[in-house]
């Protein structure tokens, strides 16, 4: 089969590799119909992780079940499915508690709980930017979708970015009528804003500096905040009569940078501590790494991010962090899509064949205007 292979920093290739096969009775093989390029993939693409050369990338996947192991009895050949990026056993303590993003059994990497497809430190699993994907614990992990091709652009967000955006608002403790500040207008940030509006936010501020992304924020009814035009904290405070936002979502992560492009990994955390009101909540779904050898400071290289904790403490704020347990939300979000209440496909900018992945990664990484969310179709 064809697959997108990591060959080094800013060096990927579409190559022929062996087809996946059933390795355990609970496995399934999914023929990928749509797989997405995620902003998190760029951390690996840019050489800012320890991902091994030869890894098949891709953790945002959906498709049709082609084969199942003898231990699979719920999922059937021919089912159209969404594949959560979490690979979870379904029976460990964290999975039973609903924290499938921190499964205790699926990742043999020392010090890491939780596994994922095609990602650094997340276990020995191939990704789905390929024609086929092996899915462990298929009965537990796969989400069934209506047959056919309807809502393909929407359903493809269920594997990661839509649940992760929703999770950001959950971690922030968002309530109806809240004013919400979302930092980062990439796919996750935009879908955090979409989630907040669905959940009844009175106003949502979306902070970024890329015009195409800010335009999408405005299109869905959020208030764009261009940090290239001035301090985003001041803009949010001015727009709330000095009260600040009730809660906030960090959808940027450890490569946060100022308008000049200089990295400041603490920048967004500082801004949220300043612009979220006293006792407000902050949900951090942007990725931070235990170690980052390419970081701008010695502390950040060790995963130490000094932010305005004193202000955070003094204001009595709360913070929730971590990767999204997709199964906690994906069934409900699927049904919001089916009934027309949610339309996460608004952020999709490009649909391309898998063969064009190399060029698509390059343009997405360089923030070429209009490249907001790229879907790859292995079938052409």
Tab-separated table of C-alpha atoms in Angstrom:
chain	number	residue	atom	x	y	z
A	1	UNK	CA	0.000	0.000	0.000
A	2	UNK	CA	0.949	3.671	-0.253
A	3	UNK	CA	1.723	5.533	2.959
A	4	UNK	CA	3.205	8.825	4.194
A	5	UNK	CA	6.585	8.049	5.782
A	6	UNK	CA	8.686	10.266	8.073
A	7	UNK	CA	12.271	10.459	6.783
A	8	UNK	CA	13.631	13.347	8.863
A	9	UNK	CA	13.004	17.010	9.621
A	10	UNK	CA	10.824	18.482	6.859
A	11	UNK	CA	11.383	15.300	4.867
A	12	UNK	CA	8.453	12.982	4.269
A	13	UNK	CA	7.707	10.692	1.346
A	14	UNK	CA	4.804	8.725	-0.072
A	15	UNK	CA	6.134	5.196	-0.410
A	16	UNK	CA	5.018	1.622	-0.956
A	17	UNK	CA	5.003	-0.370	2.307
A	18	UNK	CA	3.568	-3.769	3.321
A	19	UNK	CA	-0.163	-3.890	3.966
A	20	UNK	CA	-1.141	-4.193	7.654
A	21	UNK	CA	-2.470	-7.548	8.864
A	22	UNK	CA	-4.471	-8.927	11.766
A	23	UNK	CA	-2.066	-9.486	14.677
A	24	UNK	CA	-4.495	-10.140	17.515
A	25	UNK	CA	-8.037	-11.582	17.644
A	26	UNK	CA	-9.429	-8.152	18.583
A	27	UNK	CA	-7.877	-6.307	15.603
A	28	UNK	CA	-9.611	-4.855	12.560
A	29	UNK	CA	-8.230	-3.593	9.262
A	30	UNK	CA	-9.769	-0.328	8.027
A	31	UNK	CA	-9.555	0.884	4.443
A	32	UNK	CA	-8.912	4.607	4.862
A	33	UNK	CA	-11.253	6.907	2.954
A	34	UNK	CA	-10.152	10.175	4.607
A	35	UNK	CA	-7.116	10.981	6.743
A	36	UNK	CA	-6.153	14.470	7.852
A	37	UNK	CA	-2.966	16.435	8.414
A	38	UNK	CA	-3.031	17.672	12.004
A	39	UNK	CA	-1.210	20.648	13.453
A	40	UNK	CA	0.381	18.191	15.884
A	41	UNK	CA	1.893	16.354	12.912
A	42	UNK	CA	3.929	19.492	12.245
A	43	UNK	CA	5.839	19.034	15.511
A	44	UNK	CA	7.215	15.805	14.036
A	45	UNK	CA	7.547	17.228	10.533
A	46	UNK	CA	9.694	20.086	11.834
A	47	UNK	CA	11.969	17.701	13.731
A	48	UNK	CA	10.778	18.842	17.169
A	49	UNK	CA	10.044	15.322	18.497
A	50	UNK	CA	11.826	11.999	18.871
A	51	UNK	CA	9.702	10.244	16.240
A	52	UNK	CA	11.682	7.497	14.555
A	53	UNK	CA	12.569	7.571	10.871
A	54	UNK	CA	10.329	5.282	8.847
A	55	UNK	CA	7.191	5.927	10.921
A	56	UNK	CA	3.897	6.005	9.003
A	57	UNK	CA	2.235	9.255	10.075
A	58	UNK	CA	-1.421	10.078	10.604
A	59	UNK	CA	-3.736	9.900	13.619
A	60	UNK	CA	-6.946	11.473	12.207
A	61	UNK	CA	-8.536	8.594	10.330
A	62	UNK	CA	-11.827	7.196	9.090
A	63	UNK	CA	-12.833	4.548	6.579
A	64	UNK	CA	-14.480	1.207	5.880
A	65	UNK	CA	-13.803	-1.998	7.809
A	66	UNK	CA	-12.189	-4.532	5.458
A	67	UNK	CA	-11.316	-7.384	7.840
A	68	UNK	CA	-11.848	-8.278	11.498
A	69	UNK	CA	-10.136	-10.713	13.836
A	70	UNK	CA	-11.978	-13.718	15.299
A	71	UNK	CA	-12.451	-11.896	18.623
A	72	UNK	CA	-14.372	-8.971	17.097
A	73	UNK	CA	-18.156	-9.333	17.383
A	74	UNK	CA	-19.628	-5.806	17.365
A	75	UNK	CA	-17.841	-4.259	14.401
A	76	UNK	CA	-18.488	-5.904	11.048
A	77	UNK	CA	-16.841	-5.899	7.636
A	78	UNK	CA	-18.344	-3.061	5.595
A	79	UNK	CA	-18.986	-0.750	8.546
A	80	UNK	CA	-18.129	2.893	8.021
A	81	UNK	CA	-16.164	4.012	11.072
A	82	UNK	CA	-14.305	6.849	12.734
A	83	UNK	CA	-11.010	5.862	14.358
A	84	UNK	CA	-10.232	7.789	17.577
A	85	UNK	CA	-6.592	8.770	17.718
A	86	UNK	CA	-6.389	7.153	21.173
A	87	UNK	CA	-5.569	3.433	21.126
A	88	UNK	CA	-7.235	2.106	24.257
A	89	UNK	CA	-7.730	-1.356	25.756
A	90	UNK	CA	-11.100	-0.587	27.310
A	91	UNK	CA	-10.436	-2.511	30.528
A	92	UNK	CA	-7.614	-0.791	32.474
A	93	UNK	CA	-8.426	1.592	35.329
A	94	UNK	CA	-8.092	4.739	33.218
A	95	UNK	CA	-10.172	3.358	30.341
A	96	UNK	CA	-12.923	2.218	32.717
A	97	UNK	CA	-12.934	5.729	34.205
A	98	UNK	CA	-13.350	7.204	30.711
A	99	UNK	CA	-9.740	8.401	30.290
A	100	UNK	CA	-8.943	6.456	27.135
A	101	UNK	CA	-6.220	8.979	26.289
A	102	UNK	CA	-4.227	7.578	29.219
A	103	UNK	CA	-4.688	3.841	28.674
A	104	UNK	CA	-2.323	1.893	30.938
A	105	UNK	CA	-1.852	-1.112	28.641
A	106	UNK	CA	-1.316	-0.013	25.057
A	107	UNK	CA	1.912	2.005	25.189
A	108	UNK	CA	5.145	0.205	26.141
A	109	UNK	CA	7.125	3.471	26.125
A	110	UNK	CA	8.524	4.018	29.619
A	111	UNK	CA	6.849	6.837	31.484
A	112	UNK	CA	4.031	7.259	28.947
A	113	UNK	CA	0.397	6.339	29.532
A	114	UNK	CA	-1.773	6.467	26.424
A	115	UNK	CA	-1.132	5.401	22.840
A	116	UNK	CA	-1.894	6.810	19.404
A	117	UNK	CA	-1.399	6.098	15.712
A	118	UNK	CA	1.687	7.396	13.947
A	119	UNK	CA	2.977	9.688	16.658
A	120	UNK	CA	6.187	10.202	18.653
A	121	UNK	CA	6.380	8.403	22.012
A	122	UNK	CA	2.835	7.071	21.625
A	123	UNK	CA	3.685	3.442	21.014
A	124	UNK	CA	4.718	1.231	18.095
A	125	UNK	CA	1.623	1.889	16.005
A	126	UNK	CA	1.592	2.868	12.345
A	127	UNK	CA	-0.483	5.858	11.327
A	128	UNK	CA	-3.353	6.111	8.914
A	129	UNK	CA	-2.002	8.455	6.236
A	130	UNK	CA	-2.056	5.311	4.175
A	131	UNK	CA	-4.455	3.105	2.273
A	132	UNK	CA	-5.064	0.737	5.203
A	133	UNK	CA	-4.746	0.835	9.009
A	134	UNK	CA	-4.655	-1.836	11.704
A	135	UNK	CA	-6.919	-0.947	14.641
A	136	UNK	CA	-6.316	-2.794	17.927
A	137	UNK	CA	-9.262	-3.484	20.266
A	138	UNK	CA	-11.601	-2.671	17.403
A	139	UNK	CA	-14.888	-3.353	19.204
A	140	UNK	CA	-13.982	-0.827	21.891
A	141	UNK	CA	-12.255	1.830	19.819
A	142	UNK	CA	-14.193	2.185	16.576
A	143	UNK	CA	-17.199	4.502	16.273
A	144	UNK	CA	-19.847	3.419	13.782
A	145	UNK	CA	-21.063	6.008	11.273
A	146	UNK	CA	-24.043	6.030	8.901
A	147	UNK	CA	-23.226	4.195	5.686
A	148	UNK	CA	-22.538	6.065	2.462
A	149	UNK	CA	-20.510	9.227	1.989
A	150	UNK	CA	-22.700	11.899	3.595
A	151	UNK	CA	-20.953	14.187	6.120
A	152	UNK	CA	-17.508	12.805	5.207
A	153	UNK	CA	-15.847	16.195	5.755
A	154	UNK	CA	-17.588	16.564	9.123
A	155	UNK	CA	-17.147	13.001	10.362
A	156	UNK	CA	-13.416	13.061	9.623
A	157	UNK	CA	-12.992	15.611	12.434
A	158	UNK	CA	-14.356	13.114	14.989
A	159	UNK	CA	-11.061	11.257	15.292
A	160	UNK	CA	-9.313	14.168	16.996
A	161	UNK	CA	-9.827	17.878	16.348
A	162	UNK	CA	-13.555	18.222	17.099
A	163	UNK	CA	-13.470	16.176	20.330
A	164	UNK	CA	-10.222	17.910	21.322
A	165	UNK	CA	-11.762	21.342	20.812
A	166	UNK	CA	-14.795	20.275	22.848
A	167	UNK	CA	-12.468	18.832	25.515
A	168	UNK	CA	-10.765	22.216	25.813
A	169	UNK	CA	-14.070	23.813	26.812
A	170	UNK	CA	-14.733	20.966	29.255
A	171	UNK	CA	-11.324	21.333	30.895
A	172	UNK	CA	-11.986	25.068	31.198
A	173	UNK	CA	-15.248	24.377	33.036
A	174	UNK	CA	-17.242	26.390	30.529
A	175	UNK	CA	-20.877	27.159	31.392
A	176	UNK	CA	-23.700	28.565	29.211
A	177	UNK	CA	-23.475	32.354	28.756
A	178	UNK	CA	-19.734	32.390	29.511
A	179	UNK	CA	-17.355	34.610	27.613
A	180	UNK	CA	-14.612	32.313	26.311
A	181	UNK	CA	-11.110	33.237	25.146
A	182	UNK	CA	-9.556	30.743	22.715
A	183	UNK	CA	-5.878	31.214	21.900
A	184	UNK	CA	-4.920	29.672	18.577
A	185	UNK	CA	-7.094	29.590	15.451
A	186	UNK	CA	-5.747	26.370	14.036
A	187	UNK	CA	-8.228	23.513	13.581
A	188	UNK	CA	-8.399	22.687	17.304
A	189	UNK	CA	-8.828	26.319	18.339
A	190	UNK	CA	-11.494	26.935	15.719
A	191	UNK	CA	-13.387	23.836	16.831
A	192	UNK	CA	-13.018	24.866	20.470
A	193	UNK	CA	-14.716	28.104	19.453
A	194	UNK	CA	-17.387	26.171	17.509
A	195	UNK	CA	-17.913	23.943	20.558
A	196	UNK	CA	-18.220	26.909	22.895
A	197	UNK	CA	-20.841	28.529	20.676
A	198	UNK	CA	-22.818	25.269	20.450
A	199	UNK	CA	-22.682	25.034	24.230
A	200	UNK	CA	-24.181	28.487	24.657
A	201	UNK	CA	-21.267	30.884	25.087
A	202	UNK	CA	-22.354	34.505	25.040
A	203	UNK	CA	-19.154	35.547	23.263
A	204	UNK	CA	-16.039	33.749	22.038
A	205	UNK	CA	-12.757	35.542	21.359
A	206	UNK	CA	-10.317	33.756	19.038
A	207	UNK	CA	-6.707	34.955	19.125
A	208	UNK	CA	-4.310	34.442	16.209
A	209	UNK	CA	-2.477	36.522	13.625
A	210	UNK	CA	-3.194	34.588	10.411
A	211	UNK	CA	-5.864	36.413	8.407
A	212	UNK	CA	-7.415	33.300	6.855
A	213	UNK	CA	-7.854	31.646	10.239
A	214	UNK	CA	-9.272	34.774	11.860
A	215	UNK	CA	-11.719	35.097	8.958
A	216	UNK	CA	-13.009	31.595	9.697
A	217	UNK	CA	-13.440	32.529	13.354
A	218	UNK	CA	-15.550	35.492	12.333
A	219	UNK	CA	-17.526	33.350	9.915
A	220	UNK	CA	-18.791	31.091	12.714
A	221	UNK	CA	-19.761	34.004	14.944
A	222	UNK	CA	-16.664	34.374	17.102
A	223	UNK	CA	-14.812	37.643	17.673
A	224	UNK	CA	-11.391	37.587	15.960
A	225	UNK	CA	-8.464	39.032	17.920
A	226	UNK	CA	-5.330	39.731	15.864
A	227	UNK	CA	-2.343	39.680	18.211
A	228	UNK	CA	-0.228	41.118	15.400
A	229	UNK	CA	-2.196	44.345	15.789
A	230	UNK	CA	-1.812	44.721	19.541
A	231	UNK	CA	-1.691	43.001	22.914
A	232	UNK	CA	-4.451	40.350	22.876
A	233	UNK	CA	-5.003	40.661	26.633
A	234	UNK	CA	-5.713	44.376	26.282
A	235	UNK	CA	-8.053	43.707	23.349
A	236	UNK	CA	-10.035	41.125	25.320
A	237	UNK	CA	-10.161	43.281	28.449
A	238	UNK	CA	-11.340	46.282	26.421
A	239	UNK	CA	-14.070	44.174	24.799
A	240	UNK	CA	-15.331	42.894	28.153
A	241	UNK	CA	-15.417	46.172	30.049
A	242	UNK	CA	-12.331	45.173	31.993
A	243	UNK	CA	-13.916	42.001	33.398
A	244	UNK	CA	-12.027	39.533	31.252
A	245	UNK	CA	-13.175	36.194	29.913
A	246	UNK	CA	-14.931	33.681	32.162
A	247	UNK	CA	-12.701	30.876	30.921
A	248	UNK	CA	-10.113	30.177	28.260
A	249	UNK	CA	-8.709	27.484	25.998
A	250	UNK	CA	-5.014	27.086	25.152
A	251	UNK	CA	-4.885	25.595	21.634
A	252	UNK	CA	-1.326	26.585	20.672
A	253	UNK	CA	1.181	24.566	22.684
A	254	UNK	CA	4.907	24.624	23.260
A	255	UNK	CA	5.821	26.357	20.006
A	256	UNK	CA	3.912	29.561	20.833
A	257	UNK	CA	5.533	32.611	19.291
A	258	UNK	CA	5.194	36.366	19.195
A	259	UNK	CA	4.230	38.405	16.083
A	260	UNK	CA	7.884	38.490	15.002
A	261	UNK	CA	8.075	34.694	15.035
A	262	UNK	CA	10.207	34.411	18.181
A	263	UNK	CA	9.264	31.417	20.333
A	264	UNK	CA	7.994	31.973	23.869
A	265	UNK	CA	6.543	28.695	25.189
A	266	UNK	CA	4.990	30.462	28.178
A	267	UNK	CA	3.325	33.204	26.114
A	268	UNK	CA	-0.197	31.828	25.828
A	269	UNK	CA	-0.294	30.583	29.428
A	270	UNK	CA	0.695	34.074	30.577
A	271	UNK	CA	-1.955	35.694	28.402
A	272	UNK	CA	-4.677	33.391	29.710
A	273	UNK	CA	-3.686	33.977	33.332
A	274	UNK	CA	-4.075	37.703	32.638
A	275	UNK	CA	-7.292	37.784	30.590
A	276	UNK	CA	-9.368	35.109	32.374
A	277	UNK	CA	-11.223	36.526	35.373
A	278	UNK	CA	-10.616	35.513	38.981
A	279	UNK	CA	-11.821	31.939	39.710
A	280	UNK	CA	-12.077	31.249	35.970
A	281	UNK	CA	-10.918	28.047	34.311
A	282	UNK	CA	-8.263	27.354	31.670
A	283	UNK	CA	-8.264	24.268	29.458
A	284	UNK	CA	-4.910	23.364	27.892
A	285	UNK	CA	-5.168	21.127	24.828
A	286	UNK	CA	-2.167	22.554	22.975
A	287	UNK	CA	0.695	20.041	23.068
A	288	UNK	CA	3.564	20.402	25.551
A	289	UNK	CA	6.500	17.975	25.633
A	290	UNK	CA	8.494	16.494	28.551
A	291	UNK	CA	11.662	17.413	26.657
A	292	UNK	CA	12.173	19.741	23.692
A	293	UNK	CA	15.811	19.884	22.524
A	294	UNK	CA	14.912	22.507	19.923
A	295	UNK	CA	13.381	24.930	22.428
A	296	UNK	CA	14.338	28.579	22.741
A	297	UNK	CA	15.500	28.359	26.384
A	298	UNK	CA	17.427	25.867	28.513
A	299	UNK	CA	14.466	25.417	30.838
A	300	UNK	CA	12.080	24.761	27.958
A	301	UNK	CA	14.479	22.162	26.587
A	302	UNK	CA	13.827	20.241	29.817
A	303	UNK	CA	10.079	20.705	29.519
A	304	UNK	CA	10.030	23.406	32.202
A	305	UNK	CA	7.701	26.244	31.196
A	306	UNK	CA	7.791	29.101	33.750
A	307	UNK	CA	4.581	31.100	33.424
A	308	UNK	CA	2.828	33.641	35.642
A	309	UNK	CA	1.884	31.076	38.251
A	310	UNK	CA	1.768	33.684	41.001
A	311	UNK	CA	-0.971	35.566	39.157
A	312	UNK	CA	-2.717	32.273	38.321
A	313	UNK	CA	-2.712	31.356	42.043
A	314	UNK	CA	-3.671	34.795	43.291
A	315	UNK	CA	-6.674	34.881	40.951
A	316	UNK	CA	-7.868	31.463	42.153
A	317	UNK	CA	-7.908	30.099	38.615
A	318	UNK	CA	-8.173	26.425	37.671
A	319	UNK	CA	-6.373	24.568	34.896
A	320	UNK	CA	-7.098	21.267	33.181
A	321	UNK	CA	-4.625	19.687	30.783
A	322	UNK	CA	-3.925	16.690	28.610
A	323	UNK	CA	-4.831	14.832	25.485
A	324	UNK	CA	-8.487	14.339	24.698
A	325	UNK	CA	-10.212	11.031	25.543
A	326	UNK	CA	-12.042	10.973	22.212
A	327	UNK	CA	-14.573	8.276	23.144
A	328	UNK	CA	-15.894	10.507	25.919
A	329	UNK	CA	-17.354	12.825	23.262
A	330	UNK	CA	-17.338	11.335	19.754
A	331	UNK	CA	-20.747	9.634	19.801
A	332	UNK	CA	-22.490	12.811	20.943
A	333	UNK	CA	-20.581	14.952	18.456
A	334	UNK	CA	-21.422	12.516	15.660
A	335	UNK	CA	-25.097	12.966	16.476
A	336	UNK	CA	-24.769	16.764	16.563
A	337	UNK	CA	-23.352	16.531	13.027
A	338	UNK	CA	-26.139	14.245	11.819
A	339	UNK	CA	-28.836	16.590	13.135
A	340	UNK	CA	-27.129	19.663	11.693
A	341	UNK	CA	-26.312	21.287	15.039
A	342	UNK	CA	-22.559	21.004	14.414
A	343	UNK	CA	-20.750	21.653	11.135
A	344	UNK	CA	-17.029	21.247	11.843
A	345	UNK	CA	-16.304	20.951	8.118
A	346	UNK	CA	-16.342	24.770	7.904
A	347	UNK	CA	-12.578	24.713	8.493
A	348	UNK	CA	-11.731	22.284	5.649
A	349	UNK	CA	-9.754	24.088	2.963
A	350	UNK	CA	-8.296	21.297	0.791
A	351	UNK	CA	-9.119	17.727	-0.209
A	352	UNK	CA	-6.187	16.055	-1.940
A	353	UNK	CA	-5.050	12.589	-3.004
A	354	UNK	CA	-2.483	10.920	-0.774
A	355	UNK	CA	0.152	11.374	-3.487
A	356	UNK	CA	0.100	15.144	-2.834
A	357	UNK	CA	0.888	14.806	0.886
A	358	UNK	CA	4.482	16.076	0.581
A	359	UNK	CA	3.421	19.390	-0.954
A	360	UNK	CA	0.461	19.671	1.420
A	361	UNK	CA	2.673	19.269	4.499
A	362	UNK	CA	5.027	21.948	3.181
A	363	UNK	CA	2.249	24.478	2.572
A	364	UNK	CA	0.503	23.762	5.870
A	365	UNK	CA	3.779	24.104	7.769
A	366	UNK	CA	4.557	27.454	6.096
A	367	UNK	CA	1.041	28.715	6.869
A	368	UNK	CA	0.396	29.411	3.206
A	369	UNK	CA	-2.756	31.508	2.999
A	370	UNK	CA	-5.891	29.393	2.796
A	371	UNK	CA	-4.342	26.137	4.027
A	372	UNK	CA	-6.401	25.772	7.202
A	373	UNK	CA	-7.297	22.058	7.186
A	374	UNK	CA	-6.128	19.449	4.681
A	375	UNK	CA	-7.904	16.138	4.070
A	376	UNK	CA	-6.110	13.351	2.217
A	377	UNK	CA	-7.971	10.668	0.298
A	378	UNK	CA	-5.889	7.515	-0.273
A	379	UNK	CA	-8.436	6.322	-2.805
A	380	UNK	CA	-7.811	9.344	-5.053
